[in-house]
Coordinates of C-alpha atoms in Angstrom, one line a residue:
Chain A
M1 CA 0.0 0.0 0.0
K2 CA 1.8 3.2 -1.1
N3 CA -1.0 5.6 -1.9
Y4 CA -0.6 8.2 0.8
E5 CA 1.0 11.6 1.4
F6 CA 2.3 13.1 4.6
S7 CA 2.1 16.7 5.8
P8 CA 2.8 18.2 9.2
L9 CA 0.0 19.4 11.5
G10 CA 2.0 21.8 13.5
D11 CA 5.0 20.4 15.5
S12 CA 3.1 17.5 17.2
G13 CA 1.0 16.0 14.4
V14 CA 1.1 14.5 11.0
I15 CA -1.7 14.4 8.5
V16 CA -1.8 11.2 6.3
K17 CA -3.8 11.9 3.2
L18 CA -5.3 8.7 1.9
G19 CA -7.6 10.0 -0.9
E20 CA -9.0 13.0 -2.7
V21 CA -12.7 12.6 -2.5
I22 CA -15.3 11.6 0.1
D23 CA -16.4 8.0 -0.9
Q24 CA -16.9 4.6 0.6
R25 CA -13.6 3.2 -0.7
T26 CA -11.4 6.0 0.8
H27 CA -13.4 5.7 4.0
E28 CA -12.6 2.0 4.3
I29 CA -8.9 2.7 3.8
V30 CA -9.1 5.4 6.5
V31 CA -10.8 3.0 9.0
M32 CA -8.3 0.3 8.2
F33 CA -5.3 2.5 8.8
T34 CA -6.9 3.9 12.0
D35 CA -7.5 0.4 13.4
F36 CA -4.1 -0.8 12.5
L37 CA -2.4 2.1 14.3
L38 CA -4.6 1.8 17.3
E39 CA -3.6 -1.9 17.6
N40 CA 0.1 -1.1 16.9
P41 CA 1.0 2.2 18.6
F42 CA 4.6 3.4 18.4
P43 CA 6.4 5.0 21.4
G44 CA 5.3 8.7 21.6
M45 CA 2.1 8.2 19.6
L46 CA -0.7 10.1 21.4
E47 CA -3.8 9.5 19.4
I48 CA -5.3 8.9 15.9
V49 CA -8.1 11.0 14.5
P50 CA -9.8 9.7 11.3
G51 CA -11.3 12.2 8.9
F52 CA -13.1 11.8 5.5
T53 CA -9.9 11.3 3.5
T54 CA -7.2 11.6 6.1
I55 CA -6.0 10.3 9.4
T56 CA -4.1 12.5 11.7
V57 CA -1.5 11.0 14.0
Y58 CA -0.7 13.1 17.1
Y59 CA 2.7 12.4 18.7
D60 CA 4.9 13.8 21.5
P61 CA 8.0 15.2 19.9
I62 CA 10.0 15.0 23.2
I63 CA 9.4 11.3 23.6
L64 CA 10.4 10.8 19.9
A65 CA 13.6 12.9 20.3
Q66 CA 14.5 10.7 23.3
Q67 CA 13.8 7.5 21.4
F68 CA 15.9 8.5 18.4
P69 CA 18.7 10.6 19.8
H70 CA 20.4 11.0 16.4
D71 CA 20.1 13.6 13.7
L72 CA 16.6 12.7 12.7
M73 CA 14.1 15.3 13.9
P74 CA 10.9 13.9 15.6
Y75 CA 8.7 14.6 12.5
E76 CA 11.1 12.6 10.2
S77 CA 11.2 9.8 12.8
V78 CA 7.4 9.5 12.7
L79 CA 7.3 9.5 8.9
A80 CA 9.9 6.7 8.8
I81 CA 7.9 4.7 11.4
L82 CA 4.6 5.2 9.5
D83 CA 6.2 4.4 6.1
R84 CA 7.6 1.1 7.5
M85 CA 4.2 0.2 9.0
F86 CA 2.1 1.2 6.0
Q87 CA 4.2 -0.6 3.4
E88 CA 3.4 -3.9 5.0
L89 CA -0.3 -3.1 5.1
T90 CA -2.4 -4.6 2.4
V91 CA -6.0 -3.5 1.9
T92 CA -8.1 -6.3 3.2
C93 CA -11.8 -6.9 3.1
K94 CA -13.1 -5.7 6.4
A95 CA -15.6 -7.7 8.4
E96 CA -19.2 -6.7 8.1
P97 CA -19.7 -3.2 9.5
R98 CA -21.8 -2.8 12.7
L99 CA -25.4 -1.8 11.9
V100 CA -26.8 0.5 14.6
E101 CA -30.5 1.2 14.7
I102 CA -31.4 4.7 16.0
P103 CA -35.1 5.0 17.1
V104 CA -36.5 8.4 16.3
C105 CA -39.7 10.1 17.3
Y106 CA -40.4 12.3 14.2
G107 CA -42.4 15.6 14.2
G108 CA -44.3 17.3 17.0
S109 CA -42.4 19.0 19.7
F110 CA -39.4 16.7 19.0
G111 CA -39.2 17.7 15.3
P112 CA -40.5 21.3 14.9
D113 CA -39.1 21.6 11.4
L114 CA -40.5 18.5 9.9
D115 CA -43.3 20.4 8.2
N116 CA -40.9 22.9 6.8
V117 CA -38.7 20.1 5.3
A118 CA -41.7 18.5 3.8
Q119 CA -43.0 21.8 2.3
Q120 CA -39.7 22.9 0.9
N121 CA -39.3 19.6 -0.9
S122 CA -43.0 19.2 -1.9
L123 CA -43.4 16.1 0.1
T124 CA -45.8 15.0 2.8
R125 CA -44.6 14.6 6.4
E126 CA -45.1 10.8 6.0
E127 CA -43.0 10.8 2.9
V128 CA -40.1 12.6 4.6
I129 CA -40.2 10.1 7.5
A130 CA -40.3 7.2 5.1
I131 CA -37.4 8.4 3.0
H132 CA -35.3 9.4 6.0
S133 CA -35.8 6.1 7.8
S134 CA -35.4 3.8 4.8
A135 CA -31.8 4.7 3.9
E136 CA -28.7 3.1 5.3
Y137 CA -26.2 5.8 6.4
L138 CA -22.4 5.5 6.8
V139 CA -20.6 7.0 9.8
Y140 CA -17.7 8.7 8.1
M141 CA -16.2 10.2 11.3
I142 CA -17.1 11.4 14.8
G143 CA -16.1 15.0 15.5
F144 CA -17.1 18.6 15.9
A145 CA -18.8 17.8 19.3
P146 CA -18.4 14.7 21.5
G147 CA -20.2 11.7 19.8
F148 CA -21.4 13.8 16.8
P149 CA -21.5 11.6 13.7
Y150 CA -20.8 12.8 10.2
L151 CA -23.3 10.7 8.2
G152 CA -23.2 10.0 4.5
G153 CA -26.1 8.6 2.4
M154 CA -29.0 10.9 2.8
D155 CA -31.5 10.9 -0.1
V156 CA -31.1 14.2 -2.0
R157 CA -34.9 14.6 -2.1
L158 CA -34.7 15.7 1.6
A159 CA -31.9 18.3 1.2
T160 CA -33.0 21.5 2.9
P161 CA -31.1 24.7 3.6
R162 CA -30.1 25.5 7.2
R163 CA -32.3 27.9 9.1
S164 CA -31.6 31.5 8.4
S165 CA -31.1 32.1 12.1
P166 CA -29.7 29.3 14.2
R167 CA -31.4 28.2 17.4
L168 CA -29.6 29.1 20.6
S169 CA -30.1 25.6 22.1
I170 CA -31.0 22.3 20.5
P171 CA -31.8 19.4 22.8
K172 CA -29.4 16.5 22.7
G173 CA -30.7 13.6 20.6
S174 CA -32.2 15.9 18.0
V175 CA -32.1 14.6 14.4
G176 CA -31.6 17.3 11.8
I177 CA -31.0 18.1 8.2
G178 CA -28.5 20.7 7.2
G179 CA -28.2 21.1 3.4
A180 CA -27.5 17.7 1.9
Q181 CA -26.5 16.2 5.3
T182 CA -28.3 14.6 8.1
G183 CA -27.1 14.1 11.6
I184 CA -27.8 13.8 15.3
Y185 CA -27.0 16.4 17.9
S186 CA -25.0 14.4 20.5
I187 CA -25.0 17.1 23.2
E188 CA -27.1 20.2 23.8
T189 CA -25.7 23.0 21.6
P190 CA -26.7 26.0 19.5
G191 CA -27.3 25.0 15.8
G192 CA -28.9 25.9 12.5
W193 CA -30.1 22.5 11.2
Q194 CA -33.8 21.7 10.5
I195 CA -34.9 19.5 13.4
I196 CA -37.2 16.7 12.3
G197 CA -37.2 14.4 15.3
R198 CA -35.4 13.2 18.4
T199 CA -33.9 9.9 19.6
P200 CA -34.0 8.7 23.3
L201 CA -30.5 7.2 22.8
S202 CA -27.5 8.9 24.3
L203 CA -24.9 9.3 21.6
F204 CA -22.3 10.4 24.2
Q205 CA -21.7 9.0 27.7
P206 CA -18.5 10.3 29.3
T207 CA -18.5 7.5 31.9
E208 CA -18.6 4.6 29.3
S209 CA -15.3 3.0 28.1
Q210 CA -16.6 3.7 24.6
P211 CA -17.9 7.2 25.2
S212 CA -19.3 7.6 21.7
L213 CA -22.2 5.3 20.8
L214 CA -21.2 5.4 17.1
R215 CA -17.8 4.8 15.5
A216 CA -16.3 5.7 12.1
G217 CA -17.3 2.8 9.8
D218 CA -20.6 2.0 11.4
K219 CA -23.8 1.8 9.4
V220 CA -26.9 3.6 10.8
R221 CA -30.6 3.2 10.2
F222 CA -33.3 5.3 11.7
R223 CA -36.5 3.6 13.0
P224 CA -39.6 5.7 13.5
I225 CA -41.1 5.4 17.0
S226 CA -44.1 6.9 18.8
E227 CA -44.0 9.4 21.6
Q228 CA -44.8 6.7 24.1
E229 CA -42.0 4.5 22.8
Y230 CA -39.7 7.6 23.1
E231 CA -40.6 8.1 26.7
A232 CA -40.3 4.4 27.5
G233 CA -37.0 4.4 25.6
K234 CA -35.7 7.3 27.7
K235 CA -35.9 5.1 30.7
V236 CA -34.4 2.0 29.1
F237 CA -31.7 2.9 26.6
R238 CA -28.1 3.6 27.6
Chain B
M1 CA -11.5 19.4 55.5
S2 CA -10.7 21.2 52.3
I3 CA -10.7 24.6 50.5
E4 CA -14.0 26.5 50.2
V5 CA -14.9 28.8 47.4
V6 CA -16.1 32.1 48.9
S7 CA -16.5 33.8 45.5
P8 CA -15.7 32.0 42.2
G9 CA -14.1 34.7 40.0
L10 CA -14.9 35.1 36.3
C11 CA -14.1 31.6 35.0
T12 CA -12.3 29.3 37.4
T13 CA -12.0 25.7 36.3
V14 CA -10.0 22.5 37.2
Q15 CA -7.5 21.7 34.4
D16 CA -4.6 19.4 33.8
W17 CA -2.6 18.6 30.6
G18 CA -5.7 17.6 28.8
R19 CA -7.7 14.6 27.7
Y20 CA -5.8 12.7 25.0
G21 CA -7.0 9.6 23.2
Y22 CA -10.6 10.5 22.7
Q23 CA -10.6 13.0 19.8
R24 CA -11.8 10.2 17.5
H25 CA -15.0 10.1 19.7
G26 CA -15.3 13.9 19.1
V27 CA -14.1 14.7 22.6
N28 CA -11.8 17.7 22.5
V29 CA -8.4 17.7 24.4
G30 CA -9.1 20.7 26.6
G31 CA -6.7 21.1 29.4
A32 CA -4.9 24.2 30.7
M33 CA -4.3 27.0 28.2
D34 CA -0.8 27.8 29.5
A35 CA 0.7 24.3 29.9
L36 CA 4.1 25.8 30.9
A37 CA 2.7 27.6 34.0
V38 CA 0.9 24.5 35.0
Q39 CA 4.0 22.4 34.9
M40 CA 6.0 25.0 36.9
A41 CA 3.3 25.4 39.5
N42 CA 3.2 21.6 40.0
M43 CA 7.0 21.3 40.2
L44 CA 7.1 24.0 42.9
V45 CA 4.9 22.0 45.3
G46 CA 6.5 18.6 44.5
N47 CA 3.8 17.2 42.2
H48 CA 4.0 15.4 38.9
R49 CA 4.0 18.1 36.3
D50 CA 0.5 17.1 34.9
E51 CA -1.5 17.2 38.2
A52 CA -4.8 19.1 38.1
V53 CA -4.6 22.8 39.0
L54 CA -7.1 25.6 39.1
E55 CA -7.1 27.9 36.1
L56 CA -8.2 31.4 37.0
T57 CA -9.2 33.8 34.1
M58 CA -9.1 37.6 34.1
K59 CA -10.7 37.9 37.6
G60 CA -9.7 35.3 40.3
P61 CA -11.7 33.7 43.1
T62 CA -11.6 34.1 46.9
L63 CA -10.8 30.9 48.7
L64 CA -11.0 29.9 52.4
F65 CA -8.5 27.3 53.6
Q66 CA -10.0 24.8 56.0
K67 CA -6.6 23.2 56.6
D68 CA -2.9 23.9 56.2
M69 CA -1.8 23.6 52.5
L70 CA 1.3 23.9 50.4
I71 CA 0.4 25.9 47.2
A72 CA 2.1 27.7 44.3
I73 CA 0.7 30.3 41.9
C74 CA 2.1 30.7 38.4
G75 CA 1.2 32.5 35.1
G76 CA -0.6 35.8 34.9
D77 CA -0.6 38.3 37.7
L78 CA -4.1 38.4 39.3
S79 CA -2.8 40.2 42.4
P80 CA -3.1 37.4 45.0
T81 CA -3.2 38.2 48.7
I82 CA -3.5 36.0 51.8
N83 CA -5.4 37.8 54.6
K84 CA -4.8 41.0 52.6
K85 CA -1.0 40.6 52.4
T86 CA 0.6 40.2 49.0
V87 CA 1.7 36.7 48.0
K88 CA 4.5 36.3 45.5
S89 CA 4.1 34.1 42.5
N90 CA 6.5 31.4 41.1
R91 CA 7.4 29.9 44.5
A92 CA 6.0 27.5 47.0
V93 CA 3.8 29.0 49.7
W94 CA 2.6 27.3 52.9
V95 CA -0.8 28.6 54.1
R96 CA -2.3 28.2 57.5
S97 CA -5.8 26.8 58.0
G98 CA -8.4 29.6 58.3
S99 CA -6.6 31.9 55.9
I100 CA -8.3 33.6 52.9
L101 CA -6.6 33.7 49.5
Q102 CA -8.0 36.4 47.4
F103 CA -7.3 37.2 43.7
S104 CA -8.3 40.4 41.9
H105 CA -8.4 41.5 38.2
A106 CA -5.5 40.5 35.9
K107 CA -2.7 43.2 36.1
K108 CA -0.4 41.3 33.7
G109 CA -1.3 38.3 31.6
C110 CA -4.7 36.7 31.5
R111 CA -4.6 33.4 33.4
A112 CA -3.1 32.3 36.7
Y113 CA -2.7 28.7 37.9
L114 CA -3.1 27.5 41.5
A115 CA -1.4 24.2 42.3
V116 CA -1.7 22.4 45.6
A117 CA 0.6 19.7 46.9
G118 CA -1.0 16.4 45.9
G119 CA -3.0 18.0 43.1
W120 CA -6.7 18.8 43.2
D121 CA -8.9 15.8 43.8
V122 CA -11.7 15.5 41.3
P123 CA -12.7 12.3 39.5
I124 CA -10.7 11.3 36.4
V125 CA -13.0 11.1 33.4
M126 CA -11.5 9.6 30.2
G127 CA -8.0 9.8 31.6
S128 CA -8.1 13.5 32.7
R129 CA -9.4 15.8 35.4
S130 CA -9.9 18.7 33.0
T131 CA -13.2 20.4 32.8
N132 CA -15.0 20.2 29.5
L133 CA -17.4 23.1 29.9
R134 CA -19.3 22.6 26.6
A135 CA -20.1 19.0 27.1
G136 CA -20.4 19.4 30.9
F137 CA -18.2 16.7 32.3
G138 CA -14.8 16.5 34.0
G139 CA -13.4 18.8 36.6
L140 CA -15.9 19.8 39.3
A141 CA -19.2 18.5 38.0
G142 CA -18.3 19.7 34.4
R143 CA -18.7 23.3 35.3
M144 CA -16.9 26.5 36.6
L145 CA -16.4 26.8 40.3
Q146 CA -19.3 28.3 42.3
A147 CA -19.5 29.9 45.7
G148 CA -19.8 27.2 48.3
D149 CA -17.9 24.6 46.3
R150 CA -15.3 22.6 48.3
L151 CA -12.2 21.1 46.8
E152 CA -9.9 18.5 48.4
H153 CA -6.4 17.5 47.4
N154 CA -4.9 14.1 46.8
P155 CA -2.3 12.6 49.1
Q156 CA 1.0 14.5 49.1
S157 CA 4.4 13.3 48.1
S158 CA 7.1 12.9 50.7
F159 CA 8.9 15.9 49.1
S160 CA 5.8 18.0 49.5
L161 CA 5.5 17.1 53.2
Y162 CA 9.2 17.8 53.8
L163 CA 8.9 21.2 52.1
A164 CA 5.7 22.1 53.9
K165 CA 7.3 21.3 57.3
Q166 CA 10.2 23.6 56.5
L167 CA 7.8 26.5 55.6
E168 CA 5.5 25.8 58.5
Q169 CA 8.5 26.4 60.9
K170 CA 9.5 29.5 59.0
A171 CA 5.9 30.9 59.2
G172 CA 6.0 31.1 63.0
D173 CA 2.8 32.8 64.0
E174 CA 2.1 34.2 60.5
A175 CA -0.7 33.1 58.2
F176 CA 1.7 32.0 55.5
S177 CA 5.3 31.8 54.5
D178 CA 7.1 31.3 51.2
T179 CA 10.4 30.1 50.0
D180 CA 13.2 32.6 49.4
W181 CA 14.0 30.8 46.1
F182 CA 11.8 31.0 43.1
I183 CA 11.6 30.3 39.3
P184 CA 12.7 33.5 37.5
A185 CA 10.0 35.2 35.5
S186 CA 12.2 34.8 32.3
H187 CA 11.2 31.1 32.2
F188 CA 7.5 32.0 31.8
A189 CA 5.5 33.3 28.8
Q190 CA 6.7 36.9 28.2
C191 CA 3.9 39.1 26.9
Q192 CA 5.7 42.4 26.4
E193 CA 6.8 41.8 22.8
S194 CA 4.2 39.1 22.0
I195 CA 6.1 37.7 19.0
V196 CA 4.6 34.3 18.3
R197 CA 6.5 31.8 16.1
V198 CA 4.5 30.1 13.4
I199 CA 5.1 27.1 11.1
R200 CA 3.6 27.4 7.6
G201 CA 0.3 25.8 7.3
D202 CA -1.1 23.4 4.6
Q203 CA -2.8 26.2 2.7
F204 CA -0.1 28.9 3.2
D205 CA 0.7 29.0 -0.5
D206 CA -3.0 29.4 -1.4
F207 CA -3.1 32.9 0.0
T208 CA -2.2 35.9 -2.1
A209 CA 1.4 37.1 -2.0
E210 CA 0.3 40.3 -0.4
S211 CA -1.6 38.4 2.4
R212 CA 1.3 36.2 3.1
Q213 CA 3.5 39.2 3.5
R214 CA 1.0 41.0 5.7
F215 CA 0.6 37.9 7.9
F216 CA 4.2 38.2 9.0
D217 CA 4.7 42.0 8.7
Q218 CA 1.6 43.4 10.5
A219 CA 0.4 43.3 14.1
F220 CA -2.9 41.6 14.9
Q221 CA -5.2 42.5 17.8
V222 CA -6.9 40.0 20.1
S223 CA -10.6 40.4 19.7
P224 CA -13.0 40.4 22.8
Q225 CA -14.6 37.3 21.2
S226 CA -11.6 35.2 22.3
D227 CA -12.0 32.3 24.7
R228 CA -10.6 28.9 25.6
M229 CA -11.9 27.6 22.2
G230 CA -10.1 30.1 20.0
Y231 CA -8.5 33.5 19.8
R232 CA -10.1 35.7 17.1
L233 CA -7.7 38.2 15.7
T234 CA -8.4 41.5 13.9
G235 CA -6.0 43.1 11.5
S236 CA -5.6 43.4 7.8
T237 CA -7.8 40.9 5.9
L238 CA -6.1 37.8 4.5
A239 CA -7.3 36.6 1.1
L240 CA -7.0 33.4 -0.8
T241 CA -5.9 33.6 -4.5
S242 CA -9.1 31.7 -5.3
P243 CA -11.9 30.1 -3.1
L244 CA -11.1 26.7 -1.6
E245 CA -13.5 24.0 -0.8
L246 CA -11.6 21.9 1.8
I247 CA -12.6 18.5 3.2
S248 CA -12.9 18.8 6.9
A249 CA -10.1 17.1 8.8
A250 CA -8.4 17.2 12.3
V251 CA -7.2 20.5 13.7
T252 CA -4.9 21.0 16.7
M253 CA -4.1 23.6 19.3
G254 CA -2.3 26.5 17.6
T255 CA -3.8 25.9 14.2
I256 CA -4.4 29.3 12.6
Q257 CA -7.4 29.1 10.3
V258 CA -8.8 31.8 8.1
P259 CA -12.6 31.8 7.6
P260 CA -14.1 33.7 4.6
D261 CA -14.0 37.0 6.4
G262 CA -10.2 37.0 6.2
Q263 CA -9.7 37.4 10.0
P264 CA -7.5 34.6 11.5
I265 CA -8.6 32.5 14.4
I266 CA -6.0 30.6 16.5
L267 CA -7.6 27.4 17.9
M268 CA -6.8 26.9 21.6
A269 CA -7.4 24.3 24.3
D270 CA -11.2 23.8 23.9
R271 CA -11.1 23.7 20.0
Q272 CA -13.3 21.4 18.2
T273 CA -11.6 18.1 16.9
I274 CA -12.4 18.7 13.2
G275 CA -12.3 21.8 11.1
G276 CA -12.6 22.8 7.5
Y277 CA -11.2 26.4 7.0
P278 CA -7.9 27.0 5.3
K279 CA -4.9 26.8 7.6
I280 CA -2.3 29.5 7.1
G281 CA -0.1 28.4 9.9
Y282 CA 0.5 26.6 13.2
V283 CA 1.8 28.3 16.3
A284 CA 4.9 26.5 17.6
T285 CA 3.9 24.6 20.8
V286 CA 6.5 26.4 22.8
D287 CA 4.9 29.8 22.1
L288 CA 1.3 28.7 22.9
P289 CA 1.6 30.0 26.5
I290 CA 2.3 33.5 25.1
I291 CA -1.1 33.5 23.4
A292 CA -2.8 31.9 26.5
Q293 CA -1.7 35.0 28.5
L294 CA -2.8 37.6 25.9
R295 CA -5.8 39.7 26.9
P296 CA -8.5 41.1 24.5
G297 CA -7.2 44.3 23.0
E298 CA -3.6 43.4 23.2
T299 CA -1.6 42.9 20.0
M300 CA 0.8 40.3 18.7
R301 CA 3.0 39.6 15.7
F302 CA 3.8 36.3 13.8
Q303 CA 7.3 35.3 13.0
E304 CA 8.2 32.3 10.8
I305 CA 9.9 29.3 12.2
S306 CA 10.8 25.9 10.6
L307 CA 9.2 22.7 11.9
Q308 CA 12.7 21.5 12.8
D309 CA 13.5 24.6 14.9
A310 CA 10.0 24.5 16.6
Q311 CA 10.6 20.9 17.6
R312 CA 14.2 21.7 18.8
A313 CA 12.9 24.6 20.9
L314 CA 10.3 22.3 22.5
Y315 CA 13.1 19.8 23.4
E316 CA 15.3 22.6 24.8
R317 CA 12.4 23.8 27.0
E318 CA 11.9 20.3 28.3
R319 CA 15.6 20.1 29.2
T320 CA 15.4 23.4 31.0
M321 CA 12.3 22.2 32.9
N322 CA 14.2 19.0 34.0
E323 CA 17.0 21.2 35.3
I324 CA 14.6 23.4 37.2
Q325 CA 13.0 20.3 38.8
L326 CA 16.4 18.9 39.8
G327 CA 17.4 22.4 41.1
I328 CA 14.3 22.5 43.3
K329 CA 15.0 19.2 44.8
L330 CA 18.7 20.1 45.5
T331 CA 17.7 23.5 47.0
V332 CA 15.1 22.0 49.3
G333 CA 17.6 19.4 50.4
W334 CA 15.2 16.5 50.2
R335 CA 16.4 13.0 49.5

């Protein structure tokens, strides 16, 4: 495997570019490299952050300078280590991705913008719910906020511009549409997306060993539930 | 028995080196803005360098000691007093139970750090005691300190106990006593000149020649909309040669991104994990404390540094810090 490029992210990080466009193939390579490095950390490696087409490797330059006390500067040492690791890597077929079902109570007070999304796209409410909950979404990465998934795969018929004025506070668990993207607000935050529903699931739990419910590489499907199911779910789900 | 918060100050939080290893879950690193001051304060009281400290911003708290404690204050000058008598920074201070430590408005710098022997005892969440204000976890209940809060410290090292005993004897009947040795101010972030060294960013060459020159030639002012997440700067507008549509990717502390309005933003401790604006540069890690101590309205200039020199400077600083740590142990005479 030799299709990657390095560039520095300041003096304590290196960006590994693994593709040019956002697609499933590049995403699979990103996930494979991430998993490989997490299983085979090198001394001084701090953490790995997968992106759409990149992985970023954070390292401690002081530990690397101590590990390799010759002329090589820490950044060059990291490149040499990564090069050696990556050349042995062969792109393999990953095991089946995890499919995570996200129950969503659409409309009403949980989805104040559902009607708006329907109107703007000349659809009925029921059609919006049916289209939104029939697709299978891919989690490209988690970022921006704790547990916030960047999802790919929304039907273009649902694309709706962001609200002209963002709301000051969106409850956690809110499912929204912003332009051609859909996503779930993992924590309470201000935001400008069109809110169509809410899930009783917690996408972020700081006390869990896996604090984020979703991981890059997961598949996601939304399942419509009633208000009663939402309230019951609030008590049962993690 | 502990320390009690009488009044909390403007933004007082528990911070350590930060929360590493969870950015792929979207959890930002956080941690202290001025990592240098944190390490020095911890070293002075005999802690590991990354123990949790209190970060005080712009206006500090008033704290009541309910037991004897060994503390150190480093970073910005927030005019600390104990029972109305001035306390010096950058040295170990023994404080008697019943005393009141009061901070005021920042006279110099922006943030002060209060370390206690043993380190402040709050639960470790995802490997760190740092407060994540936005997501509301870590530190003390995931929030800023409030009046009435109580904080306890962890068990102290034998070095801390030895030093505390020396200073307790020196105090006699006084409310506090300090060491006659200290870490010289020259080892901390200097704000007078505020020249910040910068490594060229991924999109540096995508900016117009004029913008690139202005970036290094002209001074930028720190906007009032600056916080732990990022420092917004105002100055001459920086323009790209042509619009760029970048794919969002990881960003780090010190990343200087330029949104479409052309005014740079330096991402700081509470930055988001992923960003998509063009990156004109990265502040060298050694110079991040300078920014952390800048106040709104103050100005700064950027100066270019190579990646190699930035890493070398970081290594040199580490060596200096090791020497200071050894020096402290020899001076106290602990073995």
